[in-house]
Amino acid sequence: MKVGFIGAGNMGRAIANGLKKSGVCKSEELFCISASGSGAARMAAATGATVSESKKELIEQSDVIILAFKPQHLESISEEEANAAKGKIVISVLAGRTLDSMKSVFGDGPSNLVRVMPNTPSQIGKGVSTFCFLKEPSDDETSTTETVLGSLGTAYAVEESQLHIATVINGCGPAFYFRIVQLIAEIADEHGLNKDLAAKLACETGIGSLELLNQSESDPQELIDEVVSPNGVTHALLTSLNTNGMPALMRTATKDAVDRSIELSRKA
Ligand SMILES: NC(=O)c1ccc[n+]([C@@H]2O[C@H](COP(=O)([O-])OP(=O)(O)OC[C@H]3O[C@@H](n4cnc5c(N)ncnc54)[C@H](OP(=O)(O)O)[C@@H]3O)[C@@H](O)[C@H]2O)c1
């Protein structure tokens, strides 16, 4: 499968590396272009991708075109470049840019348009992406999209209207978990445990616990019940979190983030 990247920064490189490492694309099937050429040169050095002469050439060379530049540059795609995408799949990772805004740039030519919210663990093949199509996809379009996104980790189809809340969960999620580890380390330090060791304990406990949840048929409450004993230490921790407002705080923070996602996609 020939895949072309318009934009070759952090996200573009993560996807290209994933496609190469997973064997979905050979070097000669990868094409890229970037604004100054520096991102494209880095991608070419890391994956063996060919740096295309122009966006039009890249689109003509590729079966699947991945838009991985900044969201405000979507309209820099010219009509001639858009026409070259006739019959191809265009996948966008541009945060906040709707399928309608992609359609107003690419028109009806592409076989389908896909809007994706990836996340940064994609850099190590542990990403989670959420995505939606403009039109009901054919089996081929579904399988191509799942193959491309699968090279980053896992991928789940959602309705475009659900992408705001999905963005908060899988797009912002890594920053949320990093913040939790950072907070635990700071607090542990106040209790006399070395910050770096505390961060390791928190990180590895998080990985193990979430992996257990993922592999288990139990729901979170059943796994909580396995840890809690009446009036024990975990009971004290969870009771304090609940009575001191954690559920309300999570609701407010999630609503603020969803509102911001809606606002940004309206502005875009
Ligand atoms: N990073 C994340 O966690 C994340 C998560 C979800 C979605 N996204 C989305 O992914 C997209 C890319 O983010 P990023 O973090 O990879 O950005 P980045 O590292 O800043 O890379 C942007 C790339 O776009 C190129 N570029 C800029 N203007 C261009 C234009 N007009 N035409 C073609 N290429 C152009 C740049 O070229 P040069 O290299 O030559 O400067 C660079 O290669 C964004 O739309 C963002 O919303 C990112």
CSV table of N, CA and C in Angstrom, one decimal, residues 43-168:
chain,number,residue,atom,x,y,z
A,43,MET,N,11.8,12.3,8.3
A,43,MET,CA,11.0,11.0,8.1
A,43,MET,C,11.7,10.1,7.1
A,44,ALA,N,12.3,10.7,6.0
A,44,ALA,CA,13.0,10.0,5.0
A,44,ALA,C,14.2,9.2,5.6
A,45,ALA,N,14.9,9.9,6.5
A,45,ALA,CA,16.1,9.3,7.2
A,45,ALA,C,15.6,8.1,8.1
A,46,ALA,N,14.5,8.3,8.7
A,46,ALA,CA,14.0,7.2,9.7
A,46,ALA,C,13.4,6.0,9.0
A,47,THR,N,12.7,6.3,7.9
A,47,THR,CA,11.9,5.2,7.3
A,47,THR,C,12.3,4.8,5.9
A,48,GLY,N,13.2,5.6,5.3
A,48,GLY,CA,13.5,5.4,3.9
A,48,GLY,C,12.4,5.9,2.9
A,49,ALA,N,11.5,6.7,3.4
A,49,ALA,CA,10.4,7.3,2.6
A,49,ALA,C,11.1,8.2,1.5
A,50,THR,N,10.4,8.3,0.4
A,50,THR,CA,10.8,9.3,-0.7
A,50,THR,C,10.2,10.6,-0.4
A,51,VAL,N,11.1,11.7,-0.5
A,51,VAL,CA,10.6,13.0,-0.4
A,51,VAL,C,10.0,13.5,-1.7
A,52,SER,N,8.7,13.7,-1.8
A,52,SER,CA,8.1,14.1,-3.1
A,52,SER,C,8.5,15.5,-3.5
A,53,GLU,N,8.5,15.8,-4.7
A,53,GLU,CA,8.8,17.2,-5.2
A,53,GLU,C,7.7,18.2,-4.9
A,54,SER,N,6.4,17.7,-4.9
A,54,SER,CA,5.3,18.6,-4.7
A,54,SER,C,4.2,17.8,-4.1
A,55,LYS,N,3.2,18.5,-3.5
A,55,LYS,CA,2.1,17.8,-2.9
A,55,LYS,C,1.3,17.1,-4.0
A,56,LYS,N,1.2,17.7,-5.2
A,56,LYS,CA,0.4,17.0,-6.3
A,56,LYS,C,1.1,15.7,-6.6
A,57,GLU,N,2.5,15.8,-6.7
A,57,GLU,CA,3.2,14.6,-7.1
A,57,GLU,C,3.0,13.5,-6.0
A,58,LEU,N,3.1,13.9,-4.7
A,58,LEU,CA,2.9,13.0,-3.6
A,58,LEU,C,1.5,12.3,-3.7
A,59,ILE,N,0.5,13.1,-3.9
A,59,ILE,CA,-0.9,12.6,-4.0
A,59,ILE,C,-1.0,11.6,-5.1
A,60,GLU,N,-0.4,11.9,-6.3
A,60,GLU,CA,-0.4,11.0,-7.4
A,60,GLU,C,0.3,9.7,-7.1
A,61,GLN,N,1.4,9.8,-6.3
A,61,GLN,CA,2.2,8.6,-6.0
A,61,GLN,C,1.5,7.7,-5.0
A,62,SER,N,0.5,8.2,-4.3
A,62,SER,CA,0.0,7.4,-3.1
A,62,SER,C,-1.4,6.9,-3.3
A,63,ASP,N,-1.7,5.8,-2.6
A,63,ASP,CA,-3.1,5.2,-2.6
A,63,ASP,C,-3.9,5.9,-1.5
A,64,VAL,N,-3.1,6.1,-0.4
A,64,VAL,CA,-3.7,6.7,0.8
A,64,VAL,C,-2.9,8.0,1.2
A,65,ILE,N,-3.6,9.1,1.4
A,65,ILE,CA,-2.9,10.3,1.7
A,65,ILE,C,-3.2,10.7,3.1
A,66,ILE,N,-2.2,10.9,3.9
A,66,ILE,CA,-2.4,11.3,5.3
A,66,ILE,C,-2.0,12.7,5.5
A,67,LEU,N,-3.0,13.5,6.0
A,67,LEU,CA,-2.8,14.9,6.3
A,67,LEU,C,-2.3,15.0,7.7
A,68,ALA,N,-1.1,15.4,7.9
A,68,ALA,CA,-0.5,15.5,9.3
A,68,ALA,C,0.3,16.8,9.5
A,69,PHE,N,-0.3,17.9,9.0
A,69,PHE,CA,0.2,19.2,9.3
A,69,PHE,C,-0.7,19.9,10.3
A,70,LYS,N,-0.5,21.2,10.6
A,70,LYS,CA,-1.3,21.9,11.6
A,70,LYS,C,-2.7,22.1,11.0
A,71,PRO,N,-3.7,22.1,11.9
A,71,PRO,CA,-5.1,22.2,11.4
A,71,PRO,C,-5.4,23.4,10.6
A,72,GLN,N,-4.7,24.5,10.9
A,72,GLN,CA,-5.0,25.8,10.2
A,72,GLN,C,-4.5,25.8,8.8
A,73,HIS,N,-3.7,24.8,8.4
A,73,HIS,CA,-3.2,24.7,7.0
A,73,HIS,C,-4.0,23.9,6.0
A,74,LEU,N,-5.2,23.4,6.5
A,74,LEU,CA,-6.0,22.5,5.6
A,74,LEU,C,-6.3,23.2,4.3
A,75,GLU,N,-6.6,24.5,4.4
A,75,GLU,CA,-7.0,25.3,3.2
A,75,GLU,C,-5.9,25.6,2.2
A,76,SER,N,-4.6,25.2,2.7
A,76,SER,CA,-3.5,25.4,1.7
A,76,SER,C,-3.4,24.4,0.6
A,77,ILE,N,-4.3,23.3,0.7
A,77,ILE,CA,-4.4,22.3,-0.3
A,77,ILE,C,-5.1,23.0,-1.5
A,78,SER,N,-4.5,23.0,-2.7
A,78,SER,CA,-5.1,23.7,-3.8
A,78,SER,C,-6.1,22.8,-4.5
A,79,GLU,N,-6.9,23.4,-5.4
A,79,GLU,CA,-7.9,22.6,-6.2
A,79,GLU,C,-7.2,21.6,-7.0
A,80,GLU,N,-6.1,21.9,-7.6
A,80,GLU,CA,-5.4,21.0,-8.5
A,80,GLU,C,-4.9,19.8,-7.6
A,81,GLU,N,-4.4,20.1,-6.4
A,81,GLU,CA,-3.9,19.0,-5.5
A,81,GLU,C,-5.1,18.1,-5.1
A,82,ALA,N,-6.2,18.8,-4.8
A,82,ALA,CA,-7.4,18.1,-4.3
A,82,ALA,C,-7.9,17.1,-5.5
A,83,ASN,N,-7.9,17.6,-6.7
A,83,ASN,CA,-8.3,16.8,-7.8
A,83,ASN,C,-7.5,15.6,-8.0
A,84,ALA,N,-6.2,15.7,-7.7
A,84,ALA,CA,-5.3,14.6,-7.8
A,84,ALA,C,-5.7,13.4,-6.9
A,85,ALA,N,-6.5,13.7,-5.8
A,85,ALA,CA,-6.8,12.7,-4.8
A,85,ALA,C,-8.1,11.9,-5.2
A,86,LYS,N,-8.5,12.1,-6.5
A,86,LYS,CA,-9.7,11.4,-7.0
A,86,LYS,C,-9.6,9.9,-6.8
A,87,GLY,N,-10.5,9.3,-6.2
A,87,GLY,CA,-10.5,7.8,-6.0
A,87,GLY,C,-9.6,7.3,-4.9
A,88,LYS,N,-9.0,8.2,-4.1
A,88,LYS,CA,-8.1,7.8,-3.1
A,88,LYS,C,-8.7,8.0,-1.7
A,89,ILE,N,-8.1,7.4,-0.7
A,89,ILE,CA,-8.6,7.6,0.7
A,89,ILE,C,-7.7,8.8,1.3
A,90,VAL,N,-8.4,9.8,1.8
A,90,VAL,CA,-7.6,10.8,2.5
A,90,VAL,C,-7.9,10.7,4.0
A,91,ILE,N,-6.9,10.5,4.8
A,91,ILE,CA,-7.0,10.4,6.2
A,91,ILE,C,-6.4,11.6,6.9
A,92,SER,N,-7.2,12.3,7.8
A,92,SER,CA,-6.7,13.5,8.4
A,92,SER,C,-6.6,13.2,9.9
A,93,VAL,N,-5.4,13.7,10.5
A,93,VAL,CA,-5.3,13.7,12.0
A,93,VAL,C,-5.4,15.1,12.5
A,94,LEU,N,-5.8,16.0,11.7
A,94,LEU,CA,-5.8,17.5,12.1
A,94,LEU,C,-6.9,17.7,13.2
A,95,ALA,N,-6.4,18.0,14.4
A,95,ALA,CA,-7.4,18.2,15.5
A,95,ALA,C,-8.4,19.2,15.2
A,96,GLY,N,-9.6,18.9,15.4
A,96,GLY,CA,-10.7,19.9,15.3
A,96,GLY,C,-11.2,20.1,13.9
A,97,ARG,N,-10.6,19.6,12.9
A,97,ARG,CA,-11.1,19.8,11.5
A,97,ARG,C,-12.1,18.8,11.1
A,98,THR,N,-13.3,19.2,10.8
A,98,THR,CA,-14.4,18.3,10.6
A,98,THR,C,-14.4,17.7,9.3
A,99,LEU,N,-15.2,16.6,9.1
A,99,LEU,CA,-15.3,16.0,7.8
A,99,LEU,C,-15.8,16.9,6.8
A,100,ASP,N,-16.7,17.8,7.2
A,100,ASP,CA,-17.3,18.8,6.3
A,100,ASP,C,-16.2,19.8,5.8
A,101,SER,N,-15.3,20.2,6.7
A,101,SER,CA,-14.3,21.1,6.3
A,101,SER,C,-13.3,20.4,5.3
A,102,MET,N,-13.1,19.1,5.5
A,102,MET,CA,-12.2,18.3,4.6
A,102,MET,C,-12.9,18.2,3.2
A,103,LYS,N,-14.2,18.0,3.3
A,103,LYS,CA,-15.0,17.9,2.0
A,103,LYS,C,-15.0,19.2,1.3
A,104,SER,N,-15.0,20.3,2.0
A,104,SER,CA,-15.0,21.6,1.2
A,104,SER,C,-13.7,21.8,0.6
A,105,VAL,N,-12.6,21.2,1.0
A,105,VAL,CA,-11.3,21.3,0.4
A,105,VAL,C,-11.1,20.2,-0.7
A,106,PHE,N,-11.5,19.0,-0.4
A,106,PHE,CA,-11.3,17.9,-1.4
A,106,PHE,C,-12.4,17.6,-2.3
A,107,GLY,N,-13.6,18.1,-2.0
A,107,GLY,CA,-14.8,17.9,-2.8
A,107,GLY,C,-15.2,16.4,-2.8
A,108,ASP,N,-15.8,15.9,-3.9
A,108,ASP,CA,-16.4,14.6,-3.9
A,108,ASP,C,-15.4,13.6,-4.5
A,109,GLY,N,-14.2,14.1,-4.9
A,109,GLY,CA,-13.2,13.2,-5.7
A,109,GLY,C,-12.7,12.0,-4.9
A,110,PRO,N,-12.2,12.2,-3.7
A,110,PRO,CA,-11.7,11.0,-3.0
A,110,PRO,C,-12.7,9.9,-2.7
A,111,SER,N,-12.2,8.7,-2.7
A,111,SER,CA,-13.2,7.6,-2.5
A,111,SER,C,-13.8,7.7,-1.1
A,112,ASN,N,-13.1,8.2,-0.1
A,112,ASN,CA,-13.6,8.5,1.2
A,112,ASN,C,-12.7,9.4,2.0
A,113,LEU,N,-13.2,10.1,2.9
A,113,LEU,CA,-12.4,10.9,3.8
A,113,LEU,C,-12.6,10.4,5.2
A,114,VAL,N,-11.5,10.4,5.9
A,114,VAL,CA,-11.4,9.8,7.3
A,114,VAL,C,-10.9,10.8,8.3
A,115,ARG,N,-11.6,11.0,9.3
A,115,ARG,CA,-11.1,11.9,10.4
A,115,ARG,C,-10.7,11.1,11.6
A,116,VAL,N,-9.4,11.3,12.0
A,116,VAL,CA,-8.9,10.5,13.1
A,116,VAL,C,-8.4,11.3,14.3
A,117,MET,N,-8.6,10.8,15.5
A,117,MET,CA,-7.9,11.3,16.7
A,117,MET,C,-7.0,10.3,17.2
A,118,PRO,N,-5.7,10.5,16.9
A,118,PRO,CA,-4.7,9.5,17.4
A,118,PRO,C,-4.2,10.0,18.8
A,119,ASN,N,-3.2,9.3,19.3
A,119,ASN,CA,-2.6,9.8,20.6
A,119,ASN,C,-1.1,9.5,20.6
A,120,THR,N,-0.4,10.1,21.5
A,120,THR,CA,1.1,10.0,21.4
A,120,THR,C,1.7,8.6,21.7
A,121,PRO,N,1.1,7.7,22.5
A,121,PRO,CA,1.7,6.4,22.6
A,121,PRO,C,1.8,5.7,21.3
A,122,SER,N,1.2,6.3,20.2
A,122,SER,CA,1.4,5.7,18.9
A,122,SER,C,2.9,5.6,18.5
A,123,GLN,N,3.7,6.5,19.2
A,123,GLN,CA,5.2,6.5,18.9
A,123,GLN,C,5.8,5.2,19.3
A,124,ILE,N,5.2,4.4,20.2
A,124,ILE,CA,5.8,3.1,20.6
A,124,ILE,C,4.8,2.0,20.2
A,125,GLY,N,3.9,2.2,19.3
A,125,GLY,CA,3.0,1.2,18.8
A,125,GLY,C,1.9,0.9,19.9
A,126,LYS,N,1.7,1.7,20.9
A,126,LYS,CA,0.7,1.5,21.9
A,126,LYS,C,-0.4,2.6,21.8
A,127,GLY,N,-0.6,3.2,20.6
A,127,GLY,CA,-1.5,4.2,20.5
A,127,GLY,C,-3.0,3.7,20.5
A,128,VAL,N,-3.9,4.6,20.8
A,128,VAL,CA,-5.3,4.3,20.6
A,128,VAL,C,-5.9,5.5,19.7
A,129,SER,N,-6.5,5.1,18.6
A,129,SER,CA,-7.1,6.1,17.7
A,129,SER,C,-8.6,5.9,17.7
A,130,THR,N,-9.3,7.0,17.5
A,130,THR,CA,-10.7,6.9,17.2
A,130,THR,C,-10.9,7.6,15.8
A,131,PHE,N,-11.9,7.1,15.1
A,131,PHE,CA,-12.0,7.6,13.7
A,131,PHE,C,-13.4,7.5,13.2
A,132,CYS,N,-13.7,8.4,12.2
A,132,CYS,CA,-15.0,8.3,11.5
A,132,CYS,C,-14.8,8.6,10.0
A,133,PHE,N,-15.7,8.1,9.2
A,133,PHE,CA,-15.7,8.2,7.8
A,133,PHE,C,-16.7,9.3,7.4
A,134,LEU,N,-16.5,10.0,6.2
A,134,LEU,CA,-17.5,10.9,5.7
A,134,LEU,C,-18.7,10.1,5.2
A,135,LYS,N,-18.4,9.0,4.4
A,135,LYS,CA,-19.5,8.2,3.8
A,135,LYS,C,-19.4,6.8,4.3
A,136,GLU,N,-20.5,6.1,4.3
A,136,GLU,CA,-20.4,4.7,4.6
A,136,GLU,C,-19.3,4.0,3.9
A,137,PRO,N,-18.3,3.4,4.6
A,137,PRO,CA,-17.1,2.9,3.9
A,137,PRO,C,-17.4,1.6,3.3
A,138,SER,N,-16.6,1.3,2.2
A,138,SER,CA,-16.6,0.0,1.6
A,138,SER,C,-15.8,-0.9,2.5
A,139,ASP,N,-15.9,-2.2,2.3
A,139,ASP,CA,-15.0,-3.2,3.1
A,139,ASP,C,-13.6,-2.8,2.9
A,140,ASP,N,-13.2,-2.5,1.7
A,140,ASP,CA,-11.8,-2.2,1.4
A,140,ASP,C,-11.3,-0.9,2.1
A,141,GLU,N,-12.2,0.1,2.1
A,141,GLU,CA,-11.9,1.4,2.8
A,141,GLU,C,-11.7,1.1,4.3
A,142,THR,N,-12.6,0.3,4.9
A,142,THR,CA,-12.5,0.0,6.3
A,142,THR,C,-11.2,-0.8,6.6
A,143,SER,N,-10.9,-1.8,5.7
A,143,SER,CA,-9.8,-2.6,6.0
A,143,SER,C,-8.5,-1.7,5.8
A,144,THR,N,-8.4,-0.9,4.8
A,144,THR,CA,-7.2,0.0,4.6
A,144,THR,C,-7.0,0.9,5.8
A,145,THR,N,-8.1,1.5,6.2
A,145,THR,CA,-8.0,2.5,7.4
A,145,THR,C,-7.6,1.8,8.6
A,146,GLU,N,-8.2,0.6,8.9
A,146,GLU,CA,-7.9,-0.1,10.1
A,146,GLU,C,-6.4,-0.6,10.0
A,147,THR,N,-6.0,-1.0,8.8
A,147,THR,CA,-4.6,-1.4,8.7
A,147,THR,C,-3.6,-0.3,9.0
A,148,VAL,N,-3.9,0.9,8.4
A,148,VAL,CA,-3.0,2.1,8.7
A,148,VAL,C,-3.0,2.4,10.2
A,149,LEU,N,-4.2,2.6,10.8
A,149,LEU,CA,-4.3,3.0,12.2
A,149,LEU,C,-3.8,1.8,13.1
A,150,GLY,N,-4.1,0.6,12.7
A,150,GLY,CA,-3.6,-0.6,13.4
A,150,GLY,C,-2.1,-0.6,13.6
A,151,SER,N,-1.4,0.0,12.7
A,151,SER,CA,0.1,0.0,12.8
A,151,SER,C,0.5,0.9,14.0
A,152,LEU,N,-0.4,1.7,14.5
A,152,LEU,CA,-0.1,2.6,15.6
A,152,LEU,C,-0.5,2.0,17.0
A,153,GLY,N,-1.3,1.0,16.9
A,153,GLY,CA,-1.9,0.4,18.2
A,153,GLY,C,-3.3,-0.1,17.8
A,154,THR,N,-4.3,0.4,18.6
A,154,THR,CA,-5.7,0.0,18.4
A,154,THR,C,-6.4,1.1,17.8
A,155,ALA,N,-7.6,0.8,17.1
A,155,ALA,CA,-8.4,1.9,16.5
A,155,ALA,C,-9.8,1.5,16.6
A,156,TYR,N,-10.7,2.5,16.9
A,156,TYR,CA,-12.1,2.3,17.1
A,156,TYR,C,-12.9,3.3,16.3
A,157,ALA,N,-13.9,2.8,15.6
A,157,ALA,CA,-14.8,3.7,14.8
A,157,ALA,C,-15.8,4.3,15.8
A,158,VAL,N,-16.1,5.6,15.6
A,158,VAL,CA,-17.1,6.4,16.4
A,158,VAL,C,-17.9,7.2,15.5
A,159,GLU,N,-19.0,7.8,15.9
A,159,GLU,CA,-19.7,8.8,15.1
A,159,GLU,C,-18.9,10.1,15.3
A,160,GLU,N,-19.0,10.9,14.2
A,160,GLU,CA,-18.2,12.2,14.3
A,160,GLU,C,-18.7,13.0,15.5
A,161,SER,N,-20.0,13.0,15.9
A,161,SER,CA,-20.5,13.7,17.0
A,161,SER,C,-19.9,13.2,18.3
A,162,GLN,N,-19.4,12.0,18.3
A,162,GLN,CA,-18.8,11.4,19.6
A,162,GLN,C,-17.3,11.7,19.7
A,163,LEU,N,-16.8,12.4,18.6
A,163,LEU,CA,-15.3,12.6,18.6
A,163,LEU,C,-14.8,13.6,19.7
A,164,HIS,N,-15.7,14.5,20.1
A,164,HIS,CA,-15.3,15.4,21.2
A,164,HIS,C,-15.0,14.7,22.5
A,165,ILE,N,-15.9,13.8,22.9
A,165,ILE,CA,-15.7,13.1,24.1
A,165,ILE,C,-14.6,12.0,23.9
A,166,ALA,N,-14.5,11.4,22.7
A,166,ALA,CA,-13.5,10.5,22.5
A,166,ALA,C,-12.1,11.2,22.5
A,167,THR,N,-12.1,12.4,22.0
A,167,THR,CA,-10.8,13.2,22.0
A,167,THR,C,-10.3,13.4,23.4
A,168,VAL,N,-11.3,13.6,24.3
A,168,VAL,CA,-10.9,13.9,25.7
A,168,VAL,C,-10.3,12.6,26.3
